[in-house]
Coordinates of C-alpha atoms in Angstrom, one line a residue:
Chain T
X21 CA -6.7 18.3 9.0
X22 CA -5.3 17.9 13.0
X23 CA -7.8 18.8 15.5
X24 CA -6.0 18.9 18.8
X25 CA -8.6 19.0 21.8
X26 CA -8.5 19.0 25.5
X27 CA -11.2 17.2 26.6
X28 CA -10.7 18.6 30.1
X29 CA -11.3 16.6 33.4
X30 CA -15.2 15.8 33.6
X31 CA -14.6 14.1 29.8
X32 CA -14.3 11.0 31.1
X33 CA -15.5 9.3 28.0
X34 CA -12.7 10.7 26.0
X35 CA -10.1 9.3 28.1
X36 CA -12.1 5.9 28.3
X37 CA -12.9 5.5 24.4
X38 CA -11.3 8.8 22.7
X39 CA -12.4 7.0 19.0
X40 CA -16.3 6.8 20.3
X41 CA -16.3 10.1 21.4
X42 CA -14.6 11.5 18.2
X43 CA -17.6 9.8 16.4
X44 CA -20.3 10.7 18.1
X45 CA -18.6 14.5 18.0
X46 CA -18.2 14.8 14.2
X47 CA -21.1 12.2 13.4
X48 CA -23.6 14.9 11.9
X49 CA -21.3 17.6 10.4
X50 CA -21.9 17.7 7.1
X51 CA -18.7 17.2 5.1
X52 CA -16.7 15.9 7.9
X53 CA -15.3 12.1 7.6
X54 CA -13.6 11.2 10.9
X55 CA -10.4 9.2 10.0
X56 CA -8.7 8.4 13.5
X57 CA -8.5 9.8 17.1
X58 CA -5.9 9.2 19.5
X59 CA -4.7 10.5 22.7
X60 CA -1.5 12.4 22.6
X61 CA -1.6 12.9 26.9
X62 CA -4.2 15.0 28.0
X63 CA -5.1 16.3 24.4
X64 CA -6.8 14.1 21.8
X65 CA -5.9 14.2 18.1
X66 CA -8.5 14.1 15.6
X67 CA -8.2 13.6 12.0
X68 CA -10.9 14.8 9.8
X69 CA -11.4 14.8 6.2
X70 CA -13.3 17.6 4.9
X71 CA -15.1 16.0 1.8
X72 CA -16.5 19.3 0.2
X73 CA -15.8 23.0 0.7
X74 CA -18.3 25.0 3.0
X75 CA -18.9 25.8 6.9
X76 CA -17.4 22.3 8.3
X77 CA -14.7 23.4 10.0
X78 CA -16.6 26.3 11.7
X79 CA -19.4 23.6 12.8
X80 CA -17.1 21.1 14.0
X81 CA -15.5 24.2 16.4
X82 CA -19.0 25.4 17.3
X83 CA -19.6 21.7 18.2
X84 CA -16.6 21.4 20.3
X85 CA -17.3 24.4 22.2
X86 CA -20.8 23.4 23.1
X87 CA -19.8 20.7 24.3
X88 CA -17.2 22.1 26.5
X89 CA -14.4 20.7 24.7
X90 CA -10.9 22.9 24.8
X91 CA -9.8 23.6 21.5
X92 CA -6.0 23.7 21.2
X93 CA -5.6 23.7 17.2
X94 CA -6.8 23.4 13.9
X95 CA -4.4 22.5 11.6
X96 CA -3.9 21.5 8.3
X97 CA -2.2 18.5 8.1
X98 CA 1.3 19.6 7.4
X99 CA 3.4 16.0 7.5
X100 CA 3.4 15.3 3.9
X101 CA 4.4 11.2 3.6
X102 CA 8.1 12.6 2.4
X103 CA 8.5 14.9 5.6
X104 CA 7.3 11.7 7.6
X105 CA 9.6 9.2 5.7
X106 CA 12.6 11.2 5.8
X107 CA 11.8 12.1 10.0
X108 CA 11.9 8.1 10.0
X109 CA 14.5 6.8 7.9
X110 CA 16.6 9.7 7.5
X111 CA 17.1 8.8 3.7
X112 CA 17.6 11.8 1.2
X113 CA 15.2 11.4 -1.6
X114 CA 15.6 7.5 -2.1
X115 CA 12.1 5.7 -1.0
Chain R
X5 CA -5.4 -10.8 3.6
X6 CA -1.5 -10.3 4.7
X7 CA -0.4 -10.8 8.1
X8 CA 3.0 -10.9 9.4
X9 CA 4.3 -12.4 12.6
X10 CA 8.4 -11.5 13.6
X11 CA 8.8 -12.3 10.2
X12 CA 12.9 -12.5 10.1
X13 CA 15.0 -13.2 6.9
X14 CA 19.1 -13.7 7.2
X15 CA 21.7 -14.4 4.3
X16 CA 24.3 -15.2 6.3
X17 CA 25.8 -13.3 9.0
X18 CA 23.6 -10.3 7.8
X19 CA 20.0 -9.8 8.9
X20 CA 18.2 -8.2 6.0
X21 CA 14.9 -8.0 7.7
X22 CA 13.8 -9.0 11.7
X23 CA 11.0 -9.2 13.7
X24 CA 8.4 -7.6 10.9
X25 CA 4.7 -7.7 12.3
X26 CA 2.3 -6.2 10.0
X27 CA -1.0 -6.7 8.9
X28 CA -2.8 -5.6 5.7
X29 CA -6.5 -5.5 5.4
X30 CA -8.7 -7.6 2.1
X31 CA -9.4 -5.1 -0.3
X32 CA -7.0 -2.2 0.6
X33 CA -3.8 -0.7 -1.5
X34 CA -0.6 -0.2 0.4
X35 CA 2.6 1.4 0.0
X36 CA 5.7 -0.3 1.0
X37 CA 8.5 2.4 1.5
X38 CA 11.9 1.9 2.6
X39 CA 15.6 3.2 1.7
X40 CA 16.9 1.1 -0.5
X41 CA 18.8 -1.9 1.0
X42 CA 15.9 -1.7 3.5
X43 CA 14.6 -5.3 3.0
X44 CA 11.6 -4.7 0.8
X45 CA 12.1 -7.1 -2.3
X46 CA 13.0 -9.2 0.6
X47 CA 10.0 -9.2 2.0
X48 CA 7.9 -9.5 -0.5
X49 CA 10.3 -12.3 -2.0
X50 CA 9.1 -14.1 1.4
X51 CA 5.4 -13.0 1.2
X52 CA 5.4 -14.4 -2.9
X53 CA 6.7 -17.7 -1.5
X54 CA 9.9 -16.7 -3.9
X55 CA 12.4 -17.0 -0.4
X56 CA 11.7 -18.3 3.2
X57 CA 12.0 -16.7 5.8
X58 CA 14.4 -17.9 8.3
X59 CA 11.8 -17.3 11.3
X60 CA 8.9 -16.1 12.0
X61 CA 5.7 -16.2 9.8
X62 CA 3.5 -14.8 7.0
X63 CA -0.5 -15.9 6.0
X64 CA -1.6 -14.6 3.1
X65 CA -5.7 -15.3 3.3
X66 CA -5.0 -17.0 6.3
X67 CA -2.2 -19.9 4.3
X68 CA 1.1 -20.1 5.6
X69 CA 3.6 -18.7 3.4
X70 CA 5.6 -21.8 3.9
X71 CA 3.7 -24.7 5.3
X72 CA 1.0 -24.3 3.0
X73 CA 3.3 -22.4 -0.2
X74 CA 1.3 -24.2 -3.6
X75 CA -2.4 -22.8 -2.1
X76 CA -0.5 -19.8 -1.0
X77 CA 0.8 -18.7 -3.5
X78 CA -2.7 -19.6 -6.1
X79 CA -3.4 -16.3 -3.9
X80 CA -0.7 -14.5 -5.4
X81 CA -0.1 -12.3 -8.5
X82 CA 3.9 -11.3 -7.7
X83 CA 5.5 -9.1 -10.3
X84 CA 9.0 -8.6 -9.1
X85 CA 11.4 -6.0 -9.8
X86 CA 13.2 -7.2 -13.1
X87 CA 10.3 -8.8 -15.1
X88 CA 11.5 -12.3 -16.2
X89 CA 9.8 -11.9 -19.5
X90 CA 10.8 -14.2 -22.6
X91 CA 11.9 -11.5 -25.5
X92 CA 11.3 -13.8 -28.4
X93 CA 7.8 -14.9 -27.4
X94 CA 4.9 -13.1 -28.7
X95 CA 2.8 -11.2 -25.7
X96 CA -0.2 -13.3 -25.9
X97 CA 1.7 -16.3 -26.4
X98 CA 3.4 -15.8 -23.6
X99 CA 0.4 -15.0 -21.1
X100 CA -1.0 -18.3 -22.9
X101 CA 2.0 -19.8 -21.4
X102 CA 2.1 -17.9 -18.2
X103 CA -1.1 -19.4 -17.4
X104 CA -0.8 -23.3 -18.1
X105 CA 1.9 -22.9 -15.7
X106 CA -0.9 -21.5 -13.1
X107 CA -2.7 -24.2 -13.7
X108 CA -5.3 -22.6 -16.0
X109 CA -6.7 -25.3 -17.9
X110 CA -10.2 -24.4 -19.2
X111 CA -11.2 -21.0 -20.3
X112 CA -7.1 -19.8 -20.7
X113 CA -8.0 -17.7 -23.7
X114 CA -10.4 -16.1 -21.9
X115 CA -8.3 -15.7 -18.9
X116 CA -5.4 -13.8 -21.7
X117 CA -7.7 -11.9 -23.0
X118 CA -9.0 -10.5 -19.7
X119 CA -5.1 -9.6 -18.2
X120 CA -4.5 -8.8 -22.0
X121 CA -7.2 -6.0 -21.0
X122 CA -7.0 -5.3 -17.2
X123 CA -3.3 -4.6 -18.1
X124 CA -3.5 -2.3 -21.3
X125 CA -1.6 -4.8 -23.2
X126 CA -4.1 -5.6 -25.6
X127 CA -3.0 -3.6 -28.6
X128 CA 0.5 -5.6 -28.7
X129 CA -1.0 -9.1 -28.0
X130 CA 0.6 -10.3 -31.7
X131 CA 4.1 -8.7 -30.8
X132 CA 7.3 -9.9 -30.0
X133 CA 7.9 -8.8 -26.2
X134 CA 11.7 -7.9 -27.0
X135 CA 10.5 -5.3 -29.4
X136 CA 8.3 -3.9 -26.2
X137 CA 8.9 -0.4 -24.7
X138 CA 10.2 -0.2 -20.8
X139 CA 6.0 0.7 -20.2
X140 CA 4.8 -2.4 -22.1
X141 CA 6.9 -4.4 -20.8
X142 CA 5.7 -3.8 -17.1
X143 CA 2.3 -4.0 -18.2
X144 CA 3.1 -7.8 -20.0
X145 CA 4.1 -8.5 -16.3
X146 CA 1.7 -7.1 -14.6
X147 CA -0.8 -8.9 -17.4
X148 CA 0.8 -12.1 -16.0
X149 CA 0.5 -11.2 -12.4
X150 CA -3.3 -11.1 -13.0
X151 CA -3.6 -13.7 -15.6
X152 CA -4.8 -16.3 -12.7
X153 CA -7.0 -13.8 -11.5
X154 CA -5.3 -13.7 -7.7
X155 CA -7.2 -11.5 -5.2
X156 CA -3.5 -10.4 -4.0
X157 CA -1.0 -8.4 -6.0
X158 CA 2.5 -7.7 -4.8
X159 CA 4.2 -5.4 -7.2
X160 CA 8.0 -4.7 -6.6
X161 CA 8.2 -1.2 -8.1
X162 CA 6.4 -1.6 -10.7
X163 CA 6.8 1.7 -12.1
X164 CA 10.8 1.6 -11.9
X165 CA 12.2 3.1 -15.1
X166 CA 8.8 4.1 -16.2
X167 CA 8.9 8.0 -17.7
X168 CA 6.2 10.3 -16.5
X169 CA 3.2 9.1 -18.7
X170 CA 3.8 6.0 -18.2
X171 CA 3.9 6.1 -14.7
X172 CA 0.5 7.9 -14.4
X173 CA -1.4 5.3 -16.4
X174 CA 0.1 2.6 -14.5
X175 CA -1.0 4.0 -11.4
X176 CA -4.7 4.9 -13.3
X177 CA -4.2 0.9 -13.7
X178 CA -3.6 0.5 -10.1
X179 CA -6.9 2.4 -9.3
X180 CA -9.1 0.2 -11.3
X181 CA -7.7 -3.1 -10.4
X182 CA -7.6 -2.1 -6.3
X183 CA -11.8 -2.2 -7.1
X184 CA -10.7 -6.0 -7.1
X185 CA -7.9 -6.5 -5.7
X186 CA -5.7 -6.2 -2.8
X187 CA -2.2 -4.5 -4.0
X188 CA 1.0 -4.4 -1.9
X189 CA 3.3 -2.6 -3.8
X190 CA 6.8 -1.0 -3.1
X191 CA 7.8 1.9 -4.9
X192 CA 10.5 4.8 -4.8
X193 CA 7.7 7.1 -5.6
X194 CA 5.5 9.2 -2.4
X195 CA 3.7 10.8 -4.6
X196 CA 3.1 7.6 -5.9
X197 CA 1.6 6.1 -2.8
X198 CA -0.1 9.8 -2.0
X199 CA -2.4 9.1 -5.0
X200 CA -3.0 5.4 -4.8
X201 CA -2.5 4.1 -1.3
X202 CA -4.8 4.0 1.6
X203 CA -2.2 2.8 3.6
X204 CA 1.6 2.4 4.3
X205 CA 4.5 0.3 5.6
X206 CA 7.2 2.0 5.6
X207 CA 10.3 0.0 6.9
X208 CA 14.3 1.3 7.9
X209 CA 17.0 -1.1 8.0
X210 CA 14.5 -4.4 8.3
X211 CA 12.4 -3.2 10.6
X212 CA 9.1 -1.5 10.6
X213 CA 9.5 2.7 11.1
X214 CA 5.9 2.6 10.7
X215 CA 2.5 0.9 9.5
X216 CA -1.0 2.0 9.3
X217 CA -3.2 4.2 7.2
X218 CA -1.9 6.8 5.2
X219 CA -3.3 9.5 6.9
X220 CA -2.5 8.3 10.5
X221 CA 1.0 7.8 9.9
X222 CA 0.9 11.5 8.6
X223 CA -0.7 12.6 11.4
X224 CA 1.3 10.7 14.0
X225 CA 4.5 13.4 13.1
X226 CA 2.5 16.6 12.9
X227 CA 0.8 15.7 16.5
X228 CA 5.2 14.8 17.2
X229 CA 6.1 17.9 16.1
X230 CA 3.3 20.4 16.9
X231 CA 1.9 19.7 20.0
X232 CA 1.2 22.7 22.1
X233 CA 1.5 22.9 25.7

């Protein structure tokens, strides 16, 4: 799934090293695997794996908001590799 | 194990691939999409050693493609898109075959009998490869691709023409052989990548639309498209 976040201004570590600080944010929640972060302007896009069912999510959010991070969206990720291929190539149906 | 530097192939006035700079990690599967007439049996023609490039280069574990092609391509297991597989050779006999060429000397039996294995072909190693199905065919080439036991693999659509059984036990096959292996494969099939890949070139009139893993190319068009202000 997309976690968008707004680090705000006094987050100068997520401007500096947004990957670092995506680790050390989702580093401890159980059934959570961190696959990238990247800054998308003044919001930072994680991508998170959720490797079992259970409360991840809810603790990754509760984690977030302790730490004063802005929430924008959780998502799941919706660009499946065909939508993606087809925004890039603009084939119909022929990989 | 496969890096790419403006790697530029031309037949002619036409440019069927330019400027492709990719990289692809030891020990990783990866999808290579494109429409077709895109440039990917080109590429990988260049990448196999098969065609050179015009400019630019490619290293496969670190040998040019072209400067250093014979160690190269020992490197390489290249099934291309039309198998050239001898119909009136027995499968085994064949490999056998397959792998004096590679320079296989001691042990080749053992070497058959192993891609005879990894490859699911072992239950028609005494028959004629004409007299094969579409599925056992691919899976004679894809035996011969791993005969020389090559940590690279670079399958061109190796599940082209397959029917829907056939295509899920190849890509079961994949699976088990990426434990060992690096794969590069093209393929018309997303799902196909979906299930196997880790990551993805995908590439639009010879150039690259977009390389990386699978699910940060995904992401990169739902942050595109759904970013909220």
């Amino acid at each position: 799934m997309v976690v968008k976040l707004h680090p705000r201004e006094h987050h100068a570590a997520w401007k500096d090293d947004p990957a670092a600080a995506a680790s050390a944010l989702v580093d401890g929640v159980e059934g959570l695997t961190l696959r990238s972060a990247t800054a998308d302007g003044e919001l930072v896009n994680l991508v998170v794996r959720s490797t079992e069912k259970g409360d991840a999510v809810e603790d990754l959010v509760a984690r977030c908001v302790r730490a004063g991070l802005g929430v924008r969206a959780v998502s799941p990720q919706a660009g499946s590799l065909e939508r993606v291929f087809h925004a890039l190539t603009g084939a119909e149906g022929d990989a | 194990m496969i890096e790419t530097h403006q790697l530029t192939r031309r037949f002619g006035s036409r440019t069927a691939v330019e400027a492709l700079t990719f990289s692809i990690p030891k020990g990783s599967i990866v999808g290579f999409l494109g429409p077709n007439g895109a440039g990917k049996s080109t590429t990988l023609k260049m990448l196999a050693g098969f065609l050179p490039p015009t400019s630019g280069t490619a290293r496969v574990g670190g040998l040019d493609v072209v400067t250093d092609s014979l160690a190269a391509r020992r490197l390489i297991g290249y099934m291309p898109e039309s198998v050239p597989l001898h119909p009136e050779m027995r499968v085994r006999e064949y490999l056998s075959f397959r792998a004096e060429i590679k320079g296989i000397t001691r042990q080749r039996d053992a070497a058959v009998d192993r891609a005879l294995e990894l490859a699911d072909v072992a239950d028609v190693a005494a028959r004629l490869i004409g007299e094969l199905s579409k599925g056992y065919k691919q899976r004679v080439g894809l035996a011969d691709a791993l005969v020389a036991r090559p940590p690279l693999l670079i399958l061109d659509e190796p599940t082209e023409g397959l029917d829907p059984n056939q295509i899920l036990r190849f890509r079961d096959m994949l699976k088990r052989l990426g434990a060992e292996h690096t794969i590069f494969l093209s393929t018309h099939i997303m799902q196909e990548v979906e299930a196997v890949c880790e990551r993805v070139v995908i590439i639009h009139k010879g150039h690259i639309a977009a390389s990386g893993p699978l699910e940060e190319v995904r992401a990169k068009m739902t942050g595109a498209s759904a970013t909220w202000s």
